[in-house]
Amino acid sequence: RKEVEQDPGPFNVPEGATVAFNCTYSNSASQSFFWYRQDCRKEPKLLMSVYSSGNEDGRFTAQLNRASQYISLLIRDSKLSDSATYLCVVNSGAGSYQLTFGKGTKLSVIP
Amino acid sequence: DADVTQTPRNRITKTGKRIMLECSQTKGHDRMYWYRQDPGLGLRLIYYSFDVKDINKGEISDGYSVSRQAQAKFSLSLESAIPNQTALYFCATSDRMKGAQETQYFGPGTRLLVL
């Protein structure tokens, strides 16, 4: 079983749409969770951390379900500039600072 | 100025050549990492270093070596490059003082082509 799994997409959505990405992880000892964004041919950049109670940053909402080992990212009112690949990232286990990256979900927001 | 820089940004080399990729950071972080990214495979960890005297192998260290010359510098070497080392290489840093929310900051990447 792969450690961090994501739907590769692509997700093609119109401007203004709401889109959700899902991610599952296999290591039940993982304690830190993140969403990164990667533009084409660029470096990954932190989008947001994911907290147990769920958290929101503007149009972006992240949720964590530890029992199901499931993470989600919701993007509301999609903008053209949201087009990118979204990486689900999980630390490798309790006390570990190694991160495991999902392969990413590609989003294209269409005018 | 960028906090994490990588040189060169692009490199073409031939099979069997030795090459070095360099990474420098001004973030003051103690932890540094080297990854490679291949289409369809995502980011994979090659080596990581938690301080100047602490070097650790990652998931795919074979064929690579590293040197942590100073807290701010971490170099990746390919002793004898082979075509399947063609990839996009990223350096990253993190700050251990962030605890559970320690996250990594990436350099702009080095695109390597081995012929």
XYZ file of C-alpha atoms in Angstrom:
226
model
C 0.000 0.000 0.000
C 1.373 3.416 -0.934
C 2.032 5.694 2.021
C 0.161 8.735 0.744
C -2.409 8.329 -1.988
C -4.154 11.001 -3.996
C -6.408 11.052 -7.031
C -4.038 12.314 -9.761
C -6.819 14.085 -11.638
C -6.773 16.211 -13.637
C -9.683 18.113 -12.218
C -10.971 20.594 -14.789
C -13.396 23.044 -13.213
C -14.913 26.381 -14.266
C -14.074 29.593 -12.478
C -16.165 30.028 -9.369
C -16.657 26.310 -8.798
C -15.987 24.475 -5.565
C -13.585 21.568 -5.791
C -12.463 19.014 -3.224
C -9.349 16.884 -3.114
C -8.925 13.805 -0.988
C -5.895 12.033 0.363
C -5.345 8.884 2.412
C -2.248 7.940 4.369
C -1.116 4.577 5.656
C 1.009 5.420 8.708
C -1.279 5.678 11.716
C 1.571 7.199 13.755
C 1.769 10.274 11.526
C 1.199 13.485 13.416
C 1.773 16.327 10.976
C -0.206 16.989 7.833
C 0.101 19.606 5.143
C -1.115 20.643 1.739
C 1.482 22.000 -0.656
C 0.925 23.634 -3.995
C 3.233 23.133 -6.953
C 3.018 25.174 -10.117
C 4.298 23.689 -13.353
C 8.099 23.397 -13.327
C 8.313 25.207 -9.992
C 9.096 24.201 -6.428
C 6.425 22.988 -3.989
C 5.202 25.684 -1.625
C 3.302 25.258 1.601
C -0.379 26.043 1.151
C -1.554 25.213 4.644
C -1.067 22.930 7.578
C -3.926 20.608 8.513
C -5.087 20.553 12.116
C -7.198 17.941 13.867
C -10.136 20.295 14.298
C -10.043 21.378 10.677
C -8.896 24.795 9.568
C -9.690 27.433 7.038
C -7.611 30.006 5.230
C -9.713 32.240 3.041
C -11.204 30.113 0.274
C -9.308 27.017 1.396
C -10.531 24.556 4.019
C -8.600 21.527 5.216
C -10.013 18.610 7.187
C -8.362 15.675 8.929
C -9.999 12.407 9.928
C -7.480 10.441 11.971
C -9.736 7.421 12.410
C -10.050 6.995 8.650
C -6.530 8.334 7.954
C -8.013 10.755 5.498
C -7.231 14.381 4.652
C -9.197 16.718 2.435
C -8.782 20.132 0.849
C -11.746 22.195 -0.280
C -11.322 25.179 -2.565
C -14.281 27.520 -2.897
C -14.861 30.102 -5.629
C -12.016 28.756 -7.768
C -9.778 31.280 -9.503
C -7.687 30.827 -12.620
C -4.643 31.315 -10.408
C -5.578 28.212 -8.405
C -4.510 26.059 -11.356
C -1.644 23.940 -10.026
C -0.854 20.521 -8.607
C -1.814 20.034 -4.971
C 0.388 17.741 -2.893
C -0.805 15.971 0.224
C 2.099 15.684 2.682
C 2.370 13.631 5.860
C 5.208 13.197 8.311
C 6.642 9.709 8.529
C 5.607 8.949 12.065
C 5.693 10.041 15.660
C 8.714 12.221 16.283
C 9.824 11.942 12.683
C 10.545 15.050 10.666
C 10.751 13.225 7.410
C 7.871 14.096 5.130
C 6.177 11.777 2.678
C 4.657 13.437 -0.359
C 1.705 12.254 -2.352
C 2.067 12.353 -6.113
C -0.307 15.265 -6.328
C -3.675 16.153 -7.806
C -3.667 18.432 -10.808
C -6.247 21.200 -10.949
C -7.072 23.278 -14.004
C -9.502 26.151 -13.535
C -11.102 27.064 -16.825
C -12.405 30.546 -17.762
C 16.602 37.510 -2.473
C 15.410 33.920 -2.316
C 15.823 32.149 1.020
C 16.850 28.834 -0.569
C 18.966 28.919 -3.696
C 20.206 26.139 -5.939
C 22.954 26.111 -8.539
C 22.984 25.329 -11.347
C 19.337 25.696 -12.360
C 19.786 23.546 -15.424
C 22.515 21.070 -16.298
C 23.181 18.708 -19.148
C 25.881 16.119 -18.634
C 27.058 12.841 -20.074
C 26.950 9.356 -18.638
C 29.870 8.707 -16.321
C 30.574 12.313 -15.459
C 30.756 13.542 -11.885
C 28.574 16.506 -11.099
C 27.688 18.521 -8.025
C 24.482 20.342 -7.261
C 24.693 23.052 -4.641
C 22.178 24.439 -2.208
C 22.447 27.480 0.036
C 19.964 28.934 2.485
C 19.649 32.147 4.435
C 16.742 31.005 6.609
C 18.995 29.928 9.458
C 17.444 26.457 9.470
C 19.454 23.555 10.787
C 17.821 20.833 8.699
C 18.390 20.384 4.987
C 17.163 17.845 2.453
C 17.686 16.708 -1.114
C 14.800 15.305 -3.179
C 14.316 14.243 -6.728
C 11.055 14.508 -8.617
C 10.147 12.355 -11.579
C 6.921 12.487 -13.579
C 4.350 10.174 -12.037
C 6.522 9.355 -9.018
C 6.301 12.437 -6.877
C 9.045 13.684 -4.598
C 11.481 11.144 -3.196
C 14.014 11.828 -0.462
C 17.664 11.222 -1.357
C 19.554 12.465 1.730
C 18.879 14.654 4.705
C 20.985 16.409 7.311
C 19.887 17.611 10.722
C 23.093 19.520 11.341
C 26.623 19.757 10.005
C 27.709 16.478 11.577
C 24.506 14.540 10.955
C 23.962 13.054 7.481
C 21.318 10.427 6.789
C 20.304 8.375 3.800
C 16.832 8.767 2.444
C 14.674 6.509 0.330
C 16.877 6.523 -2.785
C 20.495 7.329 -1.819
C 22.266 4.842 -4.112
C 24.400 6.628 -6.693
C 24.425 9.883 -4.701
C 26.554 11.432 -1.983
C 26.222 14.634 -0.016
C 28.311 17.118 1.881
C 27.143 19.567 4.536
C 29.902 22.149 4.380
C 28.222 24.558 6.776
C 24.822 25.050 8.324
C 23.809 27.049 5.274
C 25.212 24.784 2.553
C 24.307 21.275 1.467
C 25.695 19.766 -1.740
C 24.561 16.729 -3.681
C 27.011 14.811 -5.870
C 26.474 12.250 -8.558
C 29.757 10.380 -8.667
C 29.128 8.788 -12.055
C 25.946 10.077 -13.634
C 23.616 7.688 -15.440
C 20.593 8.470 -17.634
C 18.022 7.346 -15.048
C 19.269 10.129 -12.780
C 17.679 12.571 -15.177
C 15.172 14.386 -12.980
C 14.238 17.601 -11.241
C 16.212 17.972 -8.011
C 15.029 20.042 -5.089
C 16.804 21.163 -1.966
C 14.687 21.961 1.085
C 15.185 23.287 4.597
C 13.236 23.118 7.831
C 13.429 24.515 11.325
C 13.369 21.959 14.148
C 12.117 24.607 16.548
C 8.703 24.434 14.890
C 7.997 21.077 16.512
C 5.044 19.164 15.136
C 4.309 21.865 12.578
C 7.810 21.768 11.159
C 7.449 22.209 7.456
C 9.903 22.347 4.599
C 10.842 25.213 2.312
C 12.070 24.378 -1.142
C 14.624 25.851 -3.464
C 13.719 26.537 -7.099
C 15.063 23.214 -8.326
C 17.803 21.988 -10.640
C 16.768 20.350 -13.873
C 19.334 17.655 -14.726
C 19.604 15.786 -17.995
C 22.058 12.893 -18.267
C 22.760 11.825 -21.826
